CSV table of C-alpha atoms in Angstrom, one decimal:
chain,number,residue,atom,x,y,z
A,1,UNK,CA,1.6,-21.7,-32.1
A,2,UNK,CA,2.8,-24.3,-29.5
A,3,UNK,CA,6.4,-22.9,-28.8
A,4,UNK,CA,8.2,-25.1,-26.8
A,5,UNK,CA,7.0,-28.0,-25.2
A,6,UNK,CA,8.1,-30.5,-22.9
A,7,UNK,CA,6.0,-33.7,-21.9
A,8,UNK,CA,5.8,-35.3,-19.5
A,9,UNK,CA,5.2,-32.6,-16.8
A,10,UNK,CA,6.2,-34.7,-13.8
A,11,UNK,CA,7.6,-38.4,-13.9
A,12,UNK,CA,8.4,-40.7,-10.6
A,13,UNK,CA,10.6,-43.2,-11.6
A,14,UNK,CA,12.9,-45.7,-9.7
A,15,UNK,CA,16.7,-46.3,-9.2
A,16,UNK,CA,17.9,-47.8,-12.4
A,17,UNK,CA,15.5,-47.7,-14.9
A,18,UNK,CA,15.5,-45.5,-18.2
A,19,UNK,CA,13.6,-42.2,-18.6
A,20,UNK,CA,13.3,-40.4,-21.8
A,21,UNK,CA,12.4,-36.7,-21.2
A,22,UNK,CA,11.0,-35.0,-24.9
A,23,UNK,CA,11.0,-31.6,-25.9
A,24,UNK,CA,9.5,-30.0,-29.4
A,25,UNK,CA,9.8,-26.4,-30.9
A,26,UNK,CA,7.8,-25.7,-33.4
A,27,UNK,CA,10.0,-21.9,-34.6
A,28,UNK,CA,12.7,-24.2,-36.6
A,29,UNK,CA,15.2,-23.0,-34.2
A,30,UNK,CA,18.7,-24.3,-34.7
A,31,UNK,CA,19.9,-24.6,-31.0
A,32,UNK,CA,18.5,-26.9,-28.5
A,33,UNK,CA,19.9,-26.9,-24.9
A,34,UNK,CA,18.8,-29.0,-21.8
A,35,UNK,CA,19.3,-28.3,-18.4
A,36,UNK,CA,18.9,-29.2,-14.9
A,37,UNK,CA,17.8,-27.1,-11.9
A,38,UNK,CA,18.6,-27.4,-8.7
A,39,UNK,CA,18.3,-26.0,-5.6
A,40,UNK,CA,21.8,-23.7,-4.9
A,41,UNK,CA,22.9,-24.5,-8.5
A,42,UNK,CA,21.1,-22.2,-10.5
A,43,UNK,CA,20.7,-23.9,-14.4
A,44,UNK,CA,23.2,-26.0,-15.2
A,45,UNK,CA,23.7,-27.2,-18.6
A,46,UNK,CA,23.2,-31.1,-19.7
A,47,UNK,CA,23.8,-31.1,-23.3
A,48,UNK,CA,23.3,-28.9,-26.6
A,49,UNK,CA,22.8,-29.1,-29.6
A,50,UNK,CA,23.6,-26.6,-32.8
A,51,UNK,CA,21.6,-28.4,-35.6
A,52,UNK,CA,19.9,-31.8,-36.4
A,53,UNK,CA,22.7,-34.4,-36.0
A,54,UNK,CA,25.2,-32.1,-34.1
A,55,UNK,CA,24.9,-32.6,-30.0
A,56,UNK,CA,28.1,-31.3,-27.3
A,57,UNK,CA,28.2,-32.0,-23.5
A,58,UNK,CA,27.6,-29.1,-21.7
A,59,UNK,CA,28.4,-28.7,-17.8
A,60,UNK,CA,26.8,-32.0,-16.4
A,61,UNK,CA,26.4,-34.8,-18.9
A,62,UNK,CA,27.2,-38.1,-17.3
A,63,UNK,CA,24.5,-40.1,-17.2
A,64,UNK,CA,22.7,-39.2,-19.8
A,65,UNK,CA,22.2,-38.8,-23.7
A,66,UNK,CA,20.8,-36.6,-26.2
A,67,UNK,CA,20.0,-37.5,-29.7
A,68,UNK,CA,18.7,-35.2,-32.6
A,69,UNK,CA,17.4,-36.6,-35.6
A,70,UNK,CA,15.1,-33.7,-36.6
A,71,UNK,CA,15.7,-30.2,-36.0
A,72,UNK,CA,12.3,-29.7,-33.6
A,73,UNK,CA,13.3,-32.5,-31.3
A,74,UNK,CA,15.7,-33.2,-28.6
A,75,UNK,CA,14.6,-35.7,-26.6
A,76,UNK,CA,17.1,-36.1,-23.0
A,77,UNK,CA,17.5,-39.6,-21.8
A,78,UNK,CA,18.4,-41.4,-18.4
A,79,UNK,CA,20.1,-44.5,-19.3
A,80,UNK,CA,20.1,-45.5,-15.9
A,81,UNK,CA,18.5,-42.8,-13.6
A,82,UNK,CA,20.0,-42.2,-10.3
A,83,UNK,CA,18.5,-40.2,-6.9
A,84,UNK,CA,20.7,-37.7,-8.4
A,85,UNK,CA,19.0,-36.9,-10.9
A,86,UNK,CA,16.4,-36.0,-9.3
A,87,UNK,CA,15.4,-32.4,-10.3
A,88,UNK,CA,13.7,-30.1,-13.0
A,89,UNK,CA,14.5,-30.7,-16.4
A,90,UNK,CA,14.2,-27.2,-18.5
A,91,UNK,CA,14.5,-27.4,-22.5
A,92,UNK,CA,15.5,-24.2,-24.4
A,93,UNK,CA,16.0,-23.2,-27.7
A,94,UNK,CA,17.7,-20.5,-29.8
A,95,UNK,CA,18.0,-18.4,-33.3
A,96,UNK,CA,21.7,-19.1,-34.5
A,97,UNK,CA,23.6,-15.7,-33.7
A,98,UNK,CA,25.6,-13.9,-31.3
A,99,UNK,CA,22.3,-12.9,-29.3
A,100,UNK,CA,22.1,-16.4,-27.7
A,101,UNK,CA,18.3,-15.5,-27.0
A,102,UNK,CA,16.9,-18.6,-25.6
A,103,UNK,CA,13.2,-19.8,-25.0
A,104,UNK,CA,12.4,-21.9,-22.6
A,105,UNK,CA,9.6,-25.0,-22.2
A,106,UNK,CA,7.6,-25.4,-19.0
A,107,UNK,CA,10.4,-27.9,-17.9
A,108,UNK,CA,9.8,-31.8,-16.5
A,109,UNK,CA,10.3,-32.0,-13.2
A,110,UNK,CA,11.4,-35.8,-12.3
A,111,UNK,CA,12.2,-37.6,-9.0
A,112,UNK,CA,14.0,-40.5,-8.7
A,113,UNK,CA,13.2,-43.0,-6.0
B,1,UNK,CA,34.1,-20.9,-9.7
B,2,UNK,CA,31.0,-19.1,-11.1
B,3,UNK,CA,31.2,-17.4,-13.5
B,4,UNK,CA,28.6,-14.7,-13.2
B,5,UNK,CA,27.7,-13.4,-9.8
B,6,UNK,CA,24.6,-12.3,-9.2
B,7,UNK,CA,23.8,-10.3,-5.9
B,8,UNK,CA,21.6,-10.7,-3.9
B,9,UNK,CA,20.8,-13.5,-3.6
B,10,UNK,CA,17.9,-13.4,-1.5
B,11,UNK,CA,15.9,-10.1,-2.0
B,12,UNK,CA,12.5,-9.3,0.1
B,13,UNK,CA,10.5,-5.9,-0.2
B,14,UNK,CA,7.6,-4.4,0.2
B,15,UNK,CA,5.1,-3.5,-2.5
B,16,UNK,CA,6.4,0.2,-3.5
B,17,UNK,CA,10.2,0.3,-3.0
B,18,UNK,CA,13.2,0.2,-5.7
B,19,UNK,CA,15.2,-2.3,-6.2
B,20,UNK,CA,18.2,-2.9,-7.7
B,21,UNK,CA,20.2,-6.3,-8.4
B,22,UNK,CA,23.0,-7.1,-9.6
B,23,UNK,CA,25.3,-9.5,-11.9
B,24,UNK,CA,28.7,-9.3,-11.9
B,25,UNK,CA,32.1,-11.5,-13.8
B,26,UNK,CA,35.6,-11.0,-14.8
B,27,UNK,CA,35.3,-12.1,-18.2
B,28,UNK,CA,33.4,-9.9,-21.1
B,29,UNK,CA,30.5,-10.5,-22.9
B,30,UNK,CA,29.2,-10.1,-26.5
B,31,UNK,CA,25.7,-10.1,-24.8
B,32,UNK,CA,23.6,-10.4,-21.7
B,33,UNK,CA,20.7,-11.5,-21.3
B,34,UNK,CA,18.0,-11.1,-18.2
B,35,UNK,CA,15.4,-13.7,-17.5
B,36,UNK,CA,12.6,-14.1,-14.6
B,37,UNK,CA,11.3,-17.8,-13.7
B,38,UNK,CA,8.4,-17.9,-11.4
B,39,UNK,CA,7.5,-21.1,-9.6
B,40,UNK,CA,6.7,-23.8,-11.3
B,41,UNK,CA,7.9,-22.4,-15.2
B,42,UNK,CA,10.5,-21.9,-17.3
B,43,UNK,CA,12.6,-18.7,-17.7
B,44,UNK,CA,10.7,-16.2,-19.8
B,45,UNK,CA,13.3,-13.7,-21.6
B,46,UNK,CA,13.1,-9.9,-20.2
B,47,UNK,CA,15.9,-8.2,-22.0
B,48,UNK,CA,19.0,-8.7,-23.9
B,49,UNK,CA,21.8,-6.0,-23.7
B,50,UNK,CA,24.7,-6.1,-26.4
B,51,UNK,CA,26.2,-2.4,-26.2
B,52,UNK,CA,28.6,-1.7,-23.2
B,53,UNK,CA,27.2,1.3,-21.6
B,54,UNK,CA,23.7,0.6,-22.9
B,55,UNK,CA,20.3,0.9,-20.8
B,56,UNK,CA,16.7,-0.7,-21.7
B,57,UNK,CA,13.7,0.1,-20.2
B,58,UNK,CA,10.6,-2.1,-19.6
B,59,UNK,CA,7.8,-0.4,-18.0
B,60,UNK,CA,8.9,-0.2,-14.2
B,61,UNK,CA,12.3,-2.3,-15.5
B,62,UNK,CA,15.9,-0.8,-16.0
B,63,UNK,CA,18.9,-2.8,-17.0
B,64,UNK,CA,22.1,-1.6,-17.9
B,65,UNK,CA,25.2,-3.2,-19.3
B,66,UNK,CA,28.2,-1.9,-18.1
B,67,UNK,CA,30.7,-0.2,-20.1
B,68,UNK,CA,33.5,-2.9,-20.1
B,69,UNK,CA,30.4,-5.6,-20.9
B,70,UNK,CA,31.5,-7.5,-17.7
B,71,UNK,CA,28.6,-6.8,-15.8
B,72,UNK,CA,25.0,-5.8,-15.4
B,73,UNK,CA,22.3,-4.3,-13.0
B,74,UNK,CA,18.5,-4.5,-13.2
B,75,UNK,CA,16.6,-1.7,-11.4
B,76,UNK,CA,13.1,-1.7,-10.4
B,77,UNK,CA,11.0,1.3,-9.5
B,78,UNK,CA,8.3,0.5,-7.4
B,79,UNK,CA,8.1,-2.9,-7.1
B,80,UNK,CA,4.7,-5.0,-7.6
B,81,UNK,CA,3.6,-8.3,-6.0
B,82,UNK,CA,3.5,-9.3,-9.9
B,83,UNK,CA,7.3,-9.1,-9.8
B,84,UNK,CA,7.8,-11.5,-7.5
B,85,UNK,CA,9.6,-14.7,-8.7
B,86,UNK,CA,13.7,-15.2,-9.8
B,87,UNK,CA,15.8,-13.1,-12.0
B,88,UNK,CA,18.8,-14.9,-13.5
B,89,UNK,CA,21.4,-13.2,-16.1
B,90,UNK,CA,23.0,-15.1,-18.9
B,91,UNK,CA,25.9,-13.9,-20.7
B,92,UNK,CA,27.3,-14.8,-24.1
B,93,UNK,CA,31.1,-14.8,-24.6
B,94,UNK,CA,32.3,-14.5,-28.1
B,95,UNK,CA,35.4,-16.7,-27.4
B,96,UNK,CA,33.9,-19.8,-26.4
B,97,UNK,CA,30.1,-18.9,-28.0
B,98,UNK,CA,29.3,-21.7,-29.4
B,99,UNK,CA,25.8,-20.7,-28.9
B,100,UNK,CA,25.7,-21.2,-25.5
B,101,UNK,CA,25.0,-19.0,-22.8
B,102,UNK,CA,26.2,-18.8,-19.0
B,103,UNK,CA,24.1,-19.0,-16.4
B,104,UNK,CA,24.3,-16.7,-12.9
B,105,UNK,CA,22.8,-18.8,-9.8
B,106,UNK,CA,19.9,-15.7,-10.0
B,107,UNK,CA,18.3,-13.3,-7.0
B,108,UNK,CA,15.3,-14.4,-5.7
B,109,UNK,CA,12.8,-12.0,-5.3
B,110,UNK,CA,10.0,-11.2,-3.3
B,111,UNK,CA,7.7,-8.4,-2.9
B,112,UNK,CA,5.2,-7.8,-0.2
B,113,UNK,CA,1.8,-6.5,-0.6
């Protein structure tokens, strides 16, 4: 039982081009987040998502975008990535509920150049 | 401004001592949770606390949600170099759930053979 996982594991990429960061959970979870972390900003949230189809901003969304077609995906994109965004991408996922349990992948940690 | 506190930041020990630290807000939470992240992975899920007033143990691990469900401690007896890495807290509110969780910046600990 894989979890949750995030691919790829570290990505260099350059000023301006596009990045798609994926993440898969194999429990059938309904929620999907994606963060960022940062140094002296703790985990700050990107986007999430309550069900296939149904995305929100969360904290910090310019400059990117989220998509979910199928329940165990929720791949992140950088339209056009910026030195910025450089940082450790960390996809989570939860049961429906009041708990707000979340599980986290090994995260993607991508620098911009 | 944050909305969970967590204190202290910066945390080092040596092998053998308690510890406690500490996560603190104004608003009220349906539920806590308490993560630890060591370097280079995700947050792995240590606890969740839903009852104001209640206290979990795990192993060496205490937390305790406080009455009012504003804030929360985690207490450590006898630290190990095994507990080394960064604790964050992540509260629910039931106002603005949504299924998303808030993030504290976390303590980062470190303990000393």
């Amino acid at each position: 039982d894989a979890g949750i996982t995030q691919s790829p594991r570290y990505k260099i990429t350059e000023t301006g081009r596009q990045v798609t960061l994926m993440c898969h959970q194999t429990w059938s979870h309904s929620y999907m987040f994606w963060y960022r972390q940062d140094l002296g900003h703790g985990l700050r949230l990107i986007y999430y998502s309550a069900a296939a189809d149904i995305t929100d901003k969360g904290e910090v969304p310019d400059g990117y975008v989220v998509s979910r077609s199928k329940t165990e995906n929720f791949p992140l994109t950088l339209e056009s990535a910026t030195r910025s965004q450089t940082s450790v991408y960390f996809c989570a996922s939860s049961l429906a509920g009041e708990s707000n349990e979340q599980f986290f992948g090994p995260g993607t940690r991508l620098t911009v150049l | 401004t944050q909305l969970l506190e967590q204190s202290p930041q910066f945390l080092s020990i040596q092998e053998g001592e308690n510890l406690t630290v500490y996560c603190n807000s104004s608003s009220v939470f349906s539920s806590l949770q308490w993560y630890r992240q060591e370097p280079g992975e995700g947050p792995v899920l240590l606890v969740t606390v839903v009852t104001g007033g209640e206290v979990k143990k795990l192993k060496r691990l205490t937390f305790q949600f406080g009455d009012a469900r504003k804030d929360s401690s985690l207490h450590i007896t006898a630290a190990q170099p095994g507990d080394t890495g960064l604790y964050l807290c992540a509260g629910a509110r039931r106002d603005t759930n949504a299924g998303k969780s808030t993030f504290g910046d976390g303590t980062t600990l470190t303990v000393k053979p």
